[in-house]
Coordinates of C-alpha atoms in Angstrom, one line a residue:
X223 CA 0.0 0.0 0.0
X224 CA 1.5 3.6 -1.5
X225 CA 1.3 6.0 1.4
X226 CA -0.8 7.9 -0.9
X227 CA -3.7 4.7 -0.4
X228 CA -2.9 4.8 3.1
X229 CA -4.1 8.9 3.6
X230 CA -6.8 7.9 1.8
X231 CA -8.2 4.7 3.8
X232 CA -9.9 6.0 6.6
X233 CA -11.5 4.1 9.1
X234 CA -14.0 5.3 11.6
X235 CA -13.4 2.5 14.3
X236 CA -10.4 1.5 16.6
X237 CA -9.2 4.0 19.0
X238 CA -5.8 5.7 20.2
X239 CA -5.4 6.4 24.1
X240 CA -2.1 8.6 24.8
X241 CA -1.3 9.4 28.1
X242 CA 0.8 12.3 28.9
X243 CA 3.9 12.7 32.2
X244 CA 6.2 15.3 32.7
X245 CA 9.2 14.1 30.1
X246 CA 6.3 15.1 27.3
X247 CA 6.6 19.0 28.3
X248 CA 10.1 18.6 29.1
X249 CA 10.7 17.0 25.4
X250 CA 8.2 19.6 23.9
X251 CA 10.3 22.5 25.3
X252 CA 14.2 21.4 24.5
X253 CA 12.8 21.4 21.4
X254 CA 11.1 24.7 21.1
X255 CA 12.1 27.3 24.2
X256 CA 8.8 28.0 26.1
X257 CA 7.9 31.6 25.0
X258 CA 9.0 33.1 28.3
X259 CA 12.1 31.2 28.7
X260 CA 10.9 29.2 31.2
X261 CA 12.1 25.8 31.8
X262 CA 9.7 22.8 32.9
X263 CA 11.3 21.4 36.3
X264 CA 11.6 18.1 37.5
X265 CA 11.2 16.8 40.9
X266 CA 14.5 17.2 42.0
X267 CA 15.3 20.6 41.1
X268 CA 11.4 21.4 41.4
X269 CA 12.3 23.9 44.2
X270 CA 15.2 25.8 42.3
X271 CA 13.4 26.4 39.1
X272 CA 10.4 28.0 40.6
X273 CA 12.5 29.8 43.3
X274 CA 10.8 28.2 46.6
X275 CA 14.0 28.5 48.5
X276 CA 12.6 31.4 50.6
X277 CA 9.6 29.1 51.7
X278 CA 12.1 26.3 52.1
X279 CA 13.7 28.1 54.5
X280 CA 10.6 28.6 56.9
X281 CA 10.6 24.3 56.4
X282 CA 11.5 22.7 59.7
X283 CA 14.8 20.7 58.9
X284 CA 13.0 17.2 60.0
X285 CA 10.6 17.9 57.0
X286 CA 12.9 19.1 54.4
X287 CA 14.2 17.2 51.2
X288 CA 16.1 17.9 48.4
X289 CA 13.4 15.9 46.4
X290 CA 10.2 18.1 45.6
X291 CA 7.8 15.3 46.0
X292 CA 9.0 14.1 49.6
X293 CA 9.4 17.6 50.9
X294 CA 5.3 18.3 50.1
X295 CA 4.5 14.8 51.5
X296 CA 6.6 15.4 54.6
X297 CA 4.9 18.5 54.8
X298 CA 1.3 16.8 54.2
X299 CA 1.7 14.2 56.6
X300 CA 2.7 16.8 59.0
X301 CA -0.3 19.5 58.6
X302 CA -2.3 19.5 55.1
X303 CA -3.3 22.7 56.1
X304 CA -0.5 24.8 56.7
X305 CA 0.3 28.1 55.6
X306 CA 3.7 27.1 54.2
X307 CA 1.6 24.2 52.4
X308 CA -0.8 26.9 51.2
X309 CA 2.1 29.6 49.7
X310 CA 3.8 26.6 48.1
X311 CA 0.7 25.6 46.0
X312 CA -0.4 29.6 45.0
X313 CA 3.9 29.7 44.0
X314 CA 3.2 26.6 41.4
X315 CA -0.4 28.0 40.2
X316 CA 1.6 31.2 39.3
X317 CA 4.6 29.9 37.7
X318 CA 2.7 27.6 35.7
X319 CA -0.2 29.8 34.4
X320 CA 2.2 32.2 33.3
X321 CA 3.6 29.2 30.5
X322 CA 3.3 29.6 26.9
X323 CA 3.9 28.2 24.0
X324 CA 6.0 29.4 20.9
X325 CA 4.6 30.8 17.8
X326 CA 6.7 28.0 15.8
X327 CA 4.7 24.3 15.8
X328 CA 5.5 22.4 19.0
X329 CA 5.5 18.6 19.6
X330 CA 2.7 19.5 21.3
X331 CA 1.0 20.9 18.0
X332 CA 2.2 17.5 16.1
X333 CA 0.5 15.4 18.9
X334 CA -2.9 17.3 18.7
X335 CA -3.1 17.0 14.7
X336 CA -2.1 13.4 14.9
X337 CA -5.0 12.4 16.3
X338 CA -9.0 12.7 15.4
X339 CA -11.9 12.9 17.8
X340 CA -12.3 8.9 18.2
X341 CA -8.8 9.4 20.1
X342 CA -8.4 10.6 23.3
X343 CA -5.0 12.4 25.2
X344 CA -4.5 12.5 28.8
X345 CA -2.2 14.1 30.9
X346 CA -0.7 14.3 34.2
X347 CA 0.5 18.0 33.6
X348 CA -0.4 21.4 34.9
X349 CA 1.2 23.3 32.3
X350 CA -1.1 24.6 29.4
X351 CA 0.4 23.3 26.6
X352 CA -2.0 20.5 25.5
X353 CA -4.8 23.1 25.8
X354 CA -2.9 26.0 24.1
X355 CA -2.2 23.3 21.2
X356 CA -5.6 22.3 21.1
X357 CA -7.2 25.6 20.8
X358 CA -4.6 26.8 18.5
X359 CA -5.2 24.6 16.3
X360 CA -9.3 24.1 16.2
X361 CA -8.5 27.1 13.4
X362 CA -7.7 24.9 11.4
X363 CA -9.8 21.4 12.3
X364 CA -12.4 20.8 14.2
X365 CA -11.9 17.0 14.2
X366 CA -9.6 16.6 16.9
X367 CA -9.0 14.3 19.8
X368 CA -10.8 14.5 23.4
X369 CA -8.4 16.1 26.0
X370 CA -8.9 15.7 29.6
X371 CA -6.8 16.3 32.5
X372 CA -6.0 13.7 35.4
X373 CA -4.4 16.4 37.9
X374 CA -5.9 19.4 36.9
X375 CA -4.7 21.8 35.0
X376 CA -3.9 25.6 35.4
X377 CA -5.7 26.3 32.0
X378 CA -8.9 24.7 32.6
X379 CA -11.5 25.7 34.5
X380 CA -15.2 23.5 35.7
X381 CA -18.6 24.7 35.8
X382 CA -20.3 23.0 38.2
X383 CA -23.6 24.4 36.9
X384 CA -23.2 23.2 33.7
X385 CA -20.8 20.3 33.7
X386 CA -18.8 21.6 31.4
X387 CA -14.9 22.4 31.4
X388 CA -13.7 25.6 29.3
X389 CA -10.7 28.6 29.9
X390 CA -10.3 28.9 33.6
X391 CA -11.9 32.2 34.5
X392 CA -14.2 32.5 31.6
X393 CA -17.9 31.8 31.6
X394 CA -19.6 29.5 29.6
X395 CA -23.0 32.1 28.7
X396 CA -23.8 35.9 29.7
X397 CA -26.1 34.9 32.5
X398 CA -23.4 32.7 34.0
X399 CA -21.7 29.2 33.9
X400 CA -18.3 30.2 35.7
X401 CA -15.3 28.1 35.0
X402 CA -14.0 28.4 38.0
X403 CA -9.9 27.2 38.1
X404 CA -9.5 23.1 38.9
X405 CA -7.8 22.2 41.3
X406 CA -4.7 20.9 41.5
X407 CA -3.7 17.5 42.0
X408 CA 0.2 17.4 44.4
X409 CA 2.5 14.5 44.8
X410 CA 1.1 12.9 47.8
X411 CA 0.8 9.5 48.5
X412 CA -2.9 8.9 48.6
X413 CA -4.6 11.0 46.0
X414 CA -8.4 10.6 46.2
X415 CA -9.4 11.2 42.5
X416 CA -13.2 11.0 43.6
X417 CA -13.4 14.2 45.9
X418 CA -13.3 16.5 42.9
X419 CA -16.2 16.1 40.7
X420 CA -14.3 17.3 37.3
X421 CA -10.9 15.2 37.7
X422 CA -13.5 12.3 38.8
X423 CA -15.1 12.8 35.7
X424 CA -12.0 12.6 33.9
X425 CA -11.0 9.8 35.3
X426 CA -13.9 8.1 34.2
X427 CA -13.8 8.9 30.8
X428 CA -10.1 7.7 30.9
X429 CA -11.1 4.3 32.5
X430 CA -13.7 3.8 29.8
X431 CA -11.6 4.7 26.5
X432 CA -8.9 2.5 28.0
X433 CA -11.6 -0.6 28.9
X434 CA -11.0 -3.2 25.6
X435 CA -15.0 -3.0 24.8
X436 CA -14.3 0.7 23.8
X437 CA -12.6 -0.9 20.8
X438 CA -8.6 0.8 21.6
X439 CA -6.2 -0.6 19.5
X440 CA -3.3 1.4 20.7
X441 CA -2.3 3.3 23.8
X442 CA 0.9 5.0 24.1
X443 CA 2.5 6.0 27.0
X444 CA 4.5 9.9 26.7
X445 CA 6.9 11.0 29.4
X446 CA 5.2 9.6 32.1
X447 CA 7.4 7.8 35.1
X448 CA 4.7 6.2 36.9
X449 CA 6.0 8.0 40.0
X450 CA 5.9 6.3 43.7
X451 CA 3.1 9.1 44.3
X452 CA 1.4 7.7 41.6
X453 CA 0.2 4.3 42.6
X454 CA -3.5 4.7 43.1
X455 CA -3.4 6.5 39.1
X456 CA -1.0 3.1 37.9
X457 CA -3.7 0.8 39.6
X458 CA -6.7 2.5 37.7
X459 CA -5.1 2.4 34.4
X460 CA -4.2 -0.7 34.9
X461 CA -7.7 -2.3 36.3
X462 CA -9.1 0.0 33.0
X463 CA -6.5 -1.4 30.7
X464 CA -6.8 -5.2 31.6
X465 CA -4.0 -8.0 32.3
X466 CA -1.4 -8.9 29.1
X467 CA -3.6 -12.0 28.8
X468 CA -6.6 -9.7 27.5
X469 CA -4.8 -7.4 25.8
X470 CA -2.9 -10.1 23.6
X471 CA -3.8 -8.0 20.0
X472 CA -3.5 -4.5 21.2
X473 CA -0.5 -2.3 20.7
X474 CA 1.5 -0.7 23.5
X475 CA 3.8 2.3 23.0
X476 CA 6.2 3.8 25.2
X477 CA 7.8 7.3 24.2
X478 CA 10.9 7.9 27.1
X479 CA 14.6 8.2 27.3
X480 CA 15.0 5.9 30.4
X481 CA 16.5 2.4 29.4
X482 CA 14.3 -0.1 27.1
X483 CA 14.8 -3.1 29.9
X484 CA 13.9 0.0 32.6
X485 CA 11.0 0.6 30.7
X486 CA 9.8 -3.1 30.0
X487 CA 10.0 -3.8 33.6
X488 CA 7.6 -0.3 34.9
X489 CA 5.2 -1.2 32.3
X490 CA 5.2 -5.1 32.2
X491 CA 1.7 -5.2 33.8
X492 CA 0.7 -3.4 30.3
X493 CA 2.7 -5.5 28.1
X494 CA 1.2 -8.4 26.1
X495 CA 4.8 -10.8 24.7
X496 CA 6.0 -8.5 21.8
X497 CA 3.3 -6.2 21.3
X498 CA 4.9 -3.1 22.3
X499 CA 7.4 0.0 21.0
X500 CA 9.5 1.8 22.6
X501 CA 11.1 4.8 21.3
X502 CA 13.2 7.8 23.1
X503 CA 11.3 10.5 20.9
X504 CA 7.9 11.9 19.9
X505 CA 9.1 11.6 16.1
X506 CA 10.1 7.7 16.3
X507 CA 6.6 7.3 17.9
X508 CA 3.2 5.7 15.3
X509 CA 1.9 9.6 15.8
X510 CA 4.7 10.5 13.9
X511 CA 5.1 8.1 11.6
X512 CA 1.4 7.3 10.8
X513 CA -0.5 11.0 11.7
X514 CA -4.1 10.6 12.1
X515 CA -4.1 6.9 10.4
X516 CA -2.6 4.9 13.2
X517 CA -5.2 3.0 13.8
X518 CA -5.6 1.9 10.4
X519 CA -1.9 1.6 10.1
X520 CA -2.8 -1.0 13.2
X521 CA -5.4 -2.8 11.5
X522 CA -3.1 -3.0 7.9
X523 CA -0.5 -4.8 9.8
X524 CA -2.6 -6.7 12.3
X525 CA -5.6 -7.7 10.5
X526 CA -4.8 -7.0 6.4
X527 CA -7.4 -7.5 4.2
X528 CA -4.4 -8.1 1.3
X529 CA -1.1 -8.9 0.6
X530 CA -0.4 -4.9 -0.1
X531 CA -1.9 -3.5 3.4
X532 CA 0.1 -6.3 5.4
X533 CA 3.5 -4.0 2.9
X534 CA 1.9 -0.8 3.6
X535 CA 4.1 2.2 3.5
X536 CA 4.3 4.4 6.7
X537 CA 3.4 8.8 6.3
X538 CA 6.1 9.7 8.7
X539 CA 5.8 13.8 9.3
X540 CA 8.7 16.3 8.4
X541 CA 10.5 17.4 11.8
X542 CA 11.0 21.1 10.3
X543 CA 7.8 23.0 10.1
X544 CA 8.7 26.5 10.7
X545 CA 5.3 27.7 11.2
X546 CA 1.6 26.7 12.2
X547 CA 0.5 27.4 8.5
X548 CA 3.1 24.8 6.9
X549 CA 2.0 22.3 9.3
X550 CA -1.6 22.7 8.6
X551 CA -0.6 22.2 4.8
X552 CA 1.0 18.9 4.9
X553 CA -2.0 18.0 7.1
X554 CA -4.7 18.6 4.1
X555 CA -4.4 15.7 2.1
X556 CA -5.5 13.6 5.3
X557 CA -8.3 15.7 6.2
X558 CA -9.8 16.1 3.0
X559 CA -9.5 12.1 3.1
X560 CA -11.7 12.1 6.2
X561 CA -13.9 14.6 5.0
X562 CA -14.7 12.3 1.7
X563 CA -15.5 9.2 3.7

């Protein structure tokens, strides 16, 4: 199959779950500089980056850490309430909502586009990215994947009245529908994803597109460490996703620099015999070489229906898009496919 046949088979079943961590942001801005400069920290030099060290210093010395996430759950287990606890989250919410991405495309922008609306992309990140992708590019289609957020997100806010998620501190209609900021989420051991009605939902729509009667063929994993603090999430995706044994045709993807055998090992529970890839970049990943067909790229060499689909040839994306414009070009062969069907 010419790659030219493969933009043009479009198929309106089989789904793609991708599930976002840190190391996607991280990637997203080595490659393009956030617009401010800012850099996306980790957990061990969380503190530095957003300049906490005055607040550290107020820390009793039994509850510090050099590591972000044990210094907030020493603090948590010794007062959830506390001031310091309190000035350390507004500190985050700041640094954060003031993120924003380039002008030039982002990996970020490539993910978004990748996908259609049978997909779905979660993340565990508070920066805006994924949202400022998103809405940047609905200009250009409207047919684009379902986004939700696991930990909240400093972009999005929840209207309680309505149900609805939109632009934190915007309302939904003149006479009201406030989308009041979500909360968010911090690395502590026991995380209750229930409490909060809109990361419940989330949850929930995760645990159902992840579930094997929702038809997913693929789910890929992006940047995301599994994290000690992150049990109770690992357990639910797991519980959603099902054991090896019921997952034996599915596809598993893992986009991370850590060590293949590190990576094996974290995600065995996921893992049915060979059915997985691993890659250490969004651009060896199937959203890059297969954009917006890979599920049928999935079905072609799992399920052909002739000797050319099991051959067919992979659309990889060019890595040097300069601007929004040039990437929405290469993207309208696809769409006009879609629209056709």
């Amino acid at each position: 199959m010419t790659v030219e046949e493969g933009i043009n088979q479009v198929f309106g079943g089989g789904g793609h779950v991708v599930i976002l961590g840190a190391g996607a942001s991280i990637a997203s801005t080595r490659r393009n500089e956030e617009a401010n400069g800012k850099i996306l920290p980790s957990m061990d030099n969380f503190s530095e980056v957003l300049g906490l060290e005055d607040i550290l210093e107020k820390i009793p010395q039994h509850l510090r850490a050099k590591n972000f996430e044990k210094l907030y759950g020493n603090l948590h287990k010794d007062n959830p309430n506390s001031e310091l606890i309190k000035e350390i989250e507004n500190r985050i919410s700041q640094y954060f909502s003031d993120m924003k991405l380039p002008d030039e495309p982002t990996i970020y922008d490539y993910l978004v586009l990748s996908l259609r609306s049978k997909d779905l992309i979660a993340t565990f990140n508070w920066d805006p990215f994924l949202y400022e992708a998103w809405s940047r590019n609905s200009k250009f289609t409207k047919d684009l994947p379902l986004i939700i957020f696991l930990h909240g997100n400093v972009a999005i806010g929840y209207s309680k009245e309505d149900q609805r998620s939109g632009p934190a501190g915007m309302y939904m209609r003149k006479d009201g529908g406030y989308f009041e900021p979500t909360k968010l989420l911090y690395p502590v051991e026991q995380k209750n994803y229930t409490n909060d009605e809109y990361i419940s939902s989330g949850w929930d729509v995760l645990k159902t597109r992840l579930n094997k009667e929702s038809g997913t063929v693929r789910a890929t994993i992006f940047g995301y460490g599994a994290p000690v603090s992150d049990v109770e999430a690992v357990s639910l995706l797991n519980t959603a996703w099902g054991t090896p044994d019921e997952r034996e045709m599915e596809q598993f993807e893992i986009i991370d620099i850590s060590p293949e055998n590190e990576l094996r090992q974290r995600w065995d529970g996921f893992i049915h015999s060979h059915h997985y890839d691993i890659t250490n970049n969004y651009f060896g990943s199937s959203l890059a070489y297969n954009p917006r067909r890979t599920s049928e790229s999935y079905f072609s060499h799992y399920q052909p229906l002739s000797p050319s689909e099991a051959l067919r040839s992979s659309n990889p994306i060019p890595q040097d898009f300069k601007t929004l414009e040039d990437l929405w070009e290469w993207h309208k062969p696809l769409l006009e496919a879609e629209m056709r069907e």
